[in-house]
Coordinates of C-alpha atoms and ligand atoms in Angstrom, one line a residue:
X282 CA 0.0 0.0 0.0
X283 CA 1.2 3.3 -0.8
X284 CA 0.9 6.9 1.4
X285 CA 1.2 10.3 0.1
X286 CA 1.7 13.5 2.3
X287 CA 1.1 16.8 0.4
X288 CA 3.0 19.5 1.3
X289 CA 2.0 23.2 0.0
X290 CA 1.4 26.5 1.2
X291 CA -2.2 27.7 1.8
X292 CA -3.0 30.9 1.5
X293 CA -5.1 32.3 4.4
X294 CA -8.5 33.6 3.0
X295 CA -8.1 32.1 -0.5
X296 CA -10.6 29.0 -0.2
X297 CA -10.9 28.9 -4.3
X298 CA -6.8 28.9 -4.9
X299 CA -6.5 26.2 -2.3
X300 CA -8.7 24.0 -3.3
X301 CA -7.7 24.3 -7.0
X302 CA -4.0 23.8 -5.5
X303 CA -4.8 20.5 -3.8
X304 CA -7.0 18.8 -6.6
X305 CA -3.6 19.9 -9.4
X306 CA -1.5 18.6 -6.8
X307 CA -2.9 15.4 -6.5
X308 CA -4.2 14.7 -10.2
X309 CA -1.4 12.6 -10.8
X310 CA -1.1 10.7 -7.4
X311 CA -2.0 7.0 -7.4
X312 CA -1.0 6.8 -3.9
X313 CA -4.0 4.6 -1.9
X314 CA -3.5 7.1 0.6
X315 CA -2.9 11.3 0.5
X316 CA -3.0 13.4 3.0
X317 CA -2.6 17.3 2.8
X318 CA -2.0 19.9 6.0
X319 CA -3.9 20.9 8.5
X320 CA -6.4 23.6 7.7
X321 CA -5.4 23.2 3.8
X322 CA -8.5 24.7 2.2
X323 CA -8.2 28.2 4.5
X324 CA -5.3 28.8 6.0
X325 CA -4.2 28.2 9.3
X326 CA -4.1 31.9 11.1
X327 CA -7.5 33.2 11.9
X328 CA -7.7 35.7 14.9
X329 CA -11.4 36.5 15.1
X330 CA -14.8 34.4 15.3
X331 CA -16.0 37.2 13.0
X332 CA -13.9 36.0 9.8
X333 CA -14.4 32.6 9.9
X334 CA -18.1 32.0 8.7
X335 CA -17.1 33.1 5.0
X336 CA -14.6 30.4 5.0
X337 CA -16.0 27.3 7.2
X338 CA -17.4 23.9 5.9
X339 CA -19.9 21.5 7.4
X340 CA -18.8 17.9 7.0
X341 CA -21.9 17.6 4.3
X342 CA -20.6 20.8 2.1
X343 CA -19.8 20.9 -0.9
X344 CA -15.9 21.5 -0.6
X345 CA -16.4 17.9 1.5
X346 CA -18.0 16.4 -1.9
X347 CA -15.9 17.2 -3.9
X348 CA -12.6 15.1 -2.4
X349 CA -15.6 12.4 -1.4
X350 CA -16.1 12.6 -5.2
X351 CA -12.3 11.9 -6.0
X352 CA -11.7 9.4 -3.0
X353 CA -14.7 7.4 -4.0
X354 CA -14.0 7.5 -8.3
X355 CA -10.1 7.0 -7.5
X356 CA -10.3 5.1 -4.8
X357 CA -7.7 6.7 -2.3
X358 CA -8.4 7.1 1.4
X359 CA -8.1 11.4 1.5
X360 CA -7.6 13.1 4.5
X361 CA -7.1 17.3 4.6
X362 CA -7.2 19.4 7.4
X363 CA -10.3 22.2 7.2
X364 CA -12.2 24.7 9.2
X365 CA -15.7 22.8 10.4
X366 CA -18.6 25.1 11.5
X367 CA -20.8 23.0 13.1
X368 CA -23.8 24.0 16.0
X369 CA -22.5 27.5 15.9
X370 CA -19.1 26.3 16.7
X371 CA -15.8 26.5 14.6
X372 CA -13.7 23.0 14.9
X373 CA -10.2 22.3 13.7
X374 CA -11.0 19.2 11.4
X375 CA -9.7 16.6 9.4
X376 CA -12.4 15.1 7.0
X377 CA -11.5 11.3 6.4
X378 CA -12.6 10.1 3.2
X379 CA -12.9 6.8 2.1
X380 CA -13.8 5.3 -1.4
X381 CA -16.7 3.5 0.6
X382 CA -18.2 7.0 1.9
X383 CA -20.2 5.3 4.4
X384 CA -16.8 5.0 6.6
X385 CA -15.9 8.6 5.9
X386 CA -15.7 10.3 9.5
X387 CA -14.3 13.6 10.8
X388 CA -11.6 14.1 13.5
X389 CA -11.8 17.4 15.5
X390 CA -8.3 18.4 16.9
X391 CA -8.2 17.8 20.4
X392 CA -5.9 20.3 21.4
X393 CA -5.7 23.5 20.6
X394 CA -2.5 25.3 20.0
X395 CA -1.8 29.0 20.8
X396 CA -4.2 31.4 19.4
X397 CA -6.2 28.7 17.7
X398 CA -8.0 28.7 21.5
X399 CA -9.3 32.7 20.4
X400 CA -11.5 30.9 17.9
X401 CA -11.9 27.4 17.7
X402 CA -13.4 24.9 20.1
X403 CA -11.6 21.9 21.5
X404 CA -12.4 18.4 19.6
X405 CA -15.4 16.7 20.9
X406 CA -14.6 13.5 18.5
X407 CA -12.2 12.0 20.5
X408 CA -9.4 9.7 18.7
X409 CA -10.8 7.8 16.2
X410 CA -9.6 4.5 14.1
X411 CA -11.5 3.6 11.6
X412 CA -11.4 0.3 10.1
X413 CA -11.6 -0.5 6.5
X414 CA -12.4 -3.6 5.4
X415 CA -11.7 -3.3 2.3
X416 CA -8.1 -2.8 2.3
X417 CA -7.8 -4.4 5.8
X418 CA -6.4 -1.1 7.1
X419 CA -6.9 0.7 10.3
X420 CA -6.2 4.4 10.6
X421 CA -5.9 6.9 13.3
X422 CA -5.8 10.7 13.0
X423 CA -4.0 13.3 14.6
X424 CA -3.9 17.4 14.1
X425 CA -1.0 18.9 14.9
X426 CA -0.2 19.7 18.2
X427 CA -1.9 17.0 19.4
X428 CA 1.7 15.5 19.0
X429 CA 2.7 16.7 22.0
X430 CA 0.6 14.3 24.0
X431 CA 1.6 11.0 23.8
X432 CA -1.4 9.4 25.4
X433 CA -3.5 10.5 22.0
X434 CA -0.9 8.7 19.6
X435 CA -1.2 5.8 22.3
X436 CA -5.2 5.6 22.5
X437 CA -5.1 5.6 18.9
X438 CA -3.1 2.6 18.8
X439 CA -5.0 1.3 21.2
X440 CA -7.8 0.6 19.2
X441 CA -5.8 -0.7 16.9
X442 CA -4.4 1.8 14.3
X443 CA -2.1 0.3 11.7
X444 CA -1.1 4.1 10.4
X445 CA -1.5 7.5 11.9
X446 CA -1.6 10.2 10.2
X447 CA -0.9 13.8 11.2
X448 CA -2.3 16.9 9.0
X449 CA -0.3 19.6 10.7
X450 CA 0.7 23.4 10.4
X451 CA 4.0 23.0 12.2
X452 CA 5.7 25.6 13.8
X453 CA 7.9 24.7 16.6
X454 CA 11.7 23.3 16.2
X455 CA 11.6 20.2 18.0
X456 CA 8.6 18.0 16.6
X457 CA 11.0 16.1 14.6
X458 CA 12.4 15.0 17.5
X459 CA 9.1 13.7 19.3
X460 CA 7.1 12.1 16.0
X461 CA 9.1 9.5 15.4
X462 CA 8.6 8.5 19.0
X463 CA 5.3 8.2 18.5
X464 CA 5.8 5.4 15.9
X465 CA 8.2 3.8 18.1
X466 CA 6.1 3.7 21.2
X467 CA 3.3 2.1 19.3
X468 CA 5.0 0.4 16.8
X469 CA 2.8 1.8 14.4
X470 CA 3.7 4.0 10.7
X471 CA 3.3 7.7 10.8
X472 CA 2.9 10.3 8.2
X473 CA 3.0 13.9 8.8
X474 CA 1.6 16.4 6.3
X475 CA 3.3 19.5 6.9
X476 CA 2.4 23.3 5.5
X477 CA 5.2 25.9 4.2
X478 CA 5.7 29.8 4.0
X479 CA 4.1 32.4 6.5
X480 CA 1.3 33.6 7.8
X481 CA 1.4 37.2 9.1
X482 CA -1.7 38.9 10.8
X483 CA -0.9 42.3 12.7
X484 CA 2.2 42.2 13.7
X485 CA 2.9 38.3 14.2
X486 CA 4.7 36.2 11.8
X487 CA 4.4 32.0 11.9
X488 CA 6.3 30.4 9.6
X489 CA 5.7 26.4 9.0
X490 CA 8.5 24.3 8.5
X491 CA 7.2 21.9 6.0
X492 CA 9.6 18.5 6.5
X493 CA 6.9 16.7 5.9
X494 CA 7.9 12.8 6.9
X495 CA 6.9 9.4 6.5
X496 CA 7.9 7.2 9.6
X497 CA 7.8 3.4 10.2
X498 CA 7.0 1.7 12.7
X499 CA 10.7 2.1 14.0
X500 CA 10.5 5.6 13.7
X501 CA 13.0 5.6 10.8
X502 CA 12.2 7.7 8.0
X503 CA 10.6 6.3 5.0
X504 CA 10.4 9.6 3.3
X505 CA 11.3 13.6 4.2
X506 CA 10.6 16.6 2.2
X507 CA 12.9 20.0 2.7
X508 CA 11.4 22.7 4.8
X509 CA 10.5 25.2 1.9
X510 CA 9.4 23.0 -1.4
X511 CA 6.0 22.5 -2.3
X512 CA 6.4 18.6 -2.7
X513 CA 5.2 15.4 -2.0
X514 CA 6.2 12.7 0.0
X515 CA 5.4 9.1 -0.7
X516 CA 6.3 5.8 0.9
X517 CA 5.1 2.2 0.5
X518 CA 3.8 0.4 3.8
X519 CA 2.3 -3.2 4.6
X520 CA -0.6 -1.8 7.4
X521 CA 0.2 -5.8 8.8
X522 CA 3.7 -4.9 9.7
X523 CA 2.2 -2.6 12.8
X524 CA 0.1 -5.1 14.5
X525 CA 2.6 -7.9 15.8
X526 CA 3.6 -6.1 18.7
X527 CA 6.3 -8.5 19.7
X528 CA 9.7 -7.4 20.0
X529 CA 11.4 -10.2 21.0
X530 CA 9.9 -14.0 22.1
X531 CA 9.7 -13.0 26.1
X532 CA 8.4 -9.0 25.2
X533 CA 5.0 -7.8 23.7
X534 CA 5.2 -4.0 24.1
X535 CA 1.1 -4.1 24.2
X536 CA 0.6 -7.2 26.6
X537 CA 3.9 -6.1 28.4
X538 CA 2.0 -2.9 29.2
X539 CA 0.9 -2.4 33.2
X540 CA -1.8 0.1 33.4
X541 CA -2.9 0.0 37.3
X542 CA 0.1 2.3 37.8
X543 CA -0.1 4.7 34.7
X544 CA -1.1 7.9 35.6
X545 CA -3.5 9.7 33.5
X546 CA -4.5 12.7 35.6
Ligands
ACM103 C1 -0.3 23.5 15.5 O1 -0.9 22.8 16.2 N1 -0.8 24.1 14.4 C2 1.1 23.9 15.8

């Protein structure tokens, strides 16, 4: 089976350009699986409630169609990161699409990162894998900063997750230390969908450091974009690989695990 992250550079409050961008970017992809950024149809820095109508999608719009449209007639699992109004509320979302639309789902980022808790509420999704039968894959999503919290990567494998994948906006210098990690832990593949270029509003500039990644279930990297290209980043996987948790014949890192005495808070 074969993943594709997209990396590109959204331009805040140009909904047509990025659209257009993504479906030219992918026309050519046969990847079973692509994944674009977090936020990819709108941009990533809104400030104000006020702004963000123009711009939103429900999970039944038409901007949700239209990839349903292409996962379903190409039959690729597509995930992109978009701004979700739903019950007057403005969510971070992934949509999830699957060729078999009746396991399509959205993911609502748990946790919010810096300014993004001005305008958007926390997730009420929770982690979700979703099974699909079909290609006897599971699949977890992340958003971002939901990186730094190791119990969300862990829950989602869990439930069994073969693959997570992370539709991000980057910003910070040390993710690239952490993400692999997650793989590791959980002995699971990874694939980060990174944005590049800036964003300025007033007088704050956030620049995303693309490096978009593909990670197996070692942590070792499959495939690695620059930090300023738009590219793509593809890399072939066997979703089967991540579920023999076995690391030698005395240690399971899953039945090894002892949970009376983790913490959770
Ligand atoms: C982030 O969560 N967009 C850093």
């Amino acid at each position: 089976m074969k993943i594709s992250t997209v990396q590109f550079n959204p331009i805040l409050f140009d909904k047509e350009f990025n659209i257009n961008k993504m479906l030219n970017l992918i026309e050519n992809v046969k990847s079973d699986i692509i994944v674009f950024p977090e936020l990819s149809t709108t941009g990533y820095f809104f400030l104000h409630k006020e702004e963000m109508h123009r711009y939103s999608d429900s999970f039944d719009s038409e901007t949700i169609k239209i990839f349903q449209r292409i996962s379903t007639d190409r039959n690729q699992i597509i995930v992109f990161g978009f701004l979700e109004e739903a019950k007057e509320h403005f969510y971070n979302s992934a949509a999830i699409l699957f060729p078999q639309a009746k396991y399509s789902q959205v993911y609502r980022k748990t946790h919010l990162f810096y300014k993004e808790k001005f305008v958007f509420t926390p997730g009420d999704t929770g982690f979700i894998n979703i099974n699909y039968p079909d290609w006897d894959l599971n699949i977890g999503t992340l958003i971002c900063y939901d990186w730094r919290f190791p119990e969300a990567a862990r829950t989602l494998a869990l439930e069994g997750a073969d693959i997570v994948v992370v539709p991000s906006n980057l910003v910070t210098k040390i993710w690239h230390r952490s993400m692999p990690a997650r793989a590791l832990d959980n002995h699971i593949y990874l694939a980060v969908a990174n944005r590049i270029g800036t964003e300025s509003r007033r007088d704050e500039e956030l620049y995303f450091n693309g490096m978009s990644v593909i990670y197996d279930f070692n942590g070792e990297v499959l495939d690695l974009a620059t930090p300023t290209e738009e590219t793509i980043v593809t890399a072939e996987f066997d979703p089967r690989e991540a579920r023999d948790k076995s690391i030698n014949a005395m240690n399971d890192i899953f039945t090894d695990r002892v949970p009376k005495y983790y913490f959770l808070g």
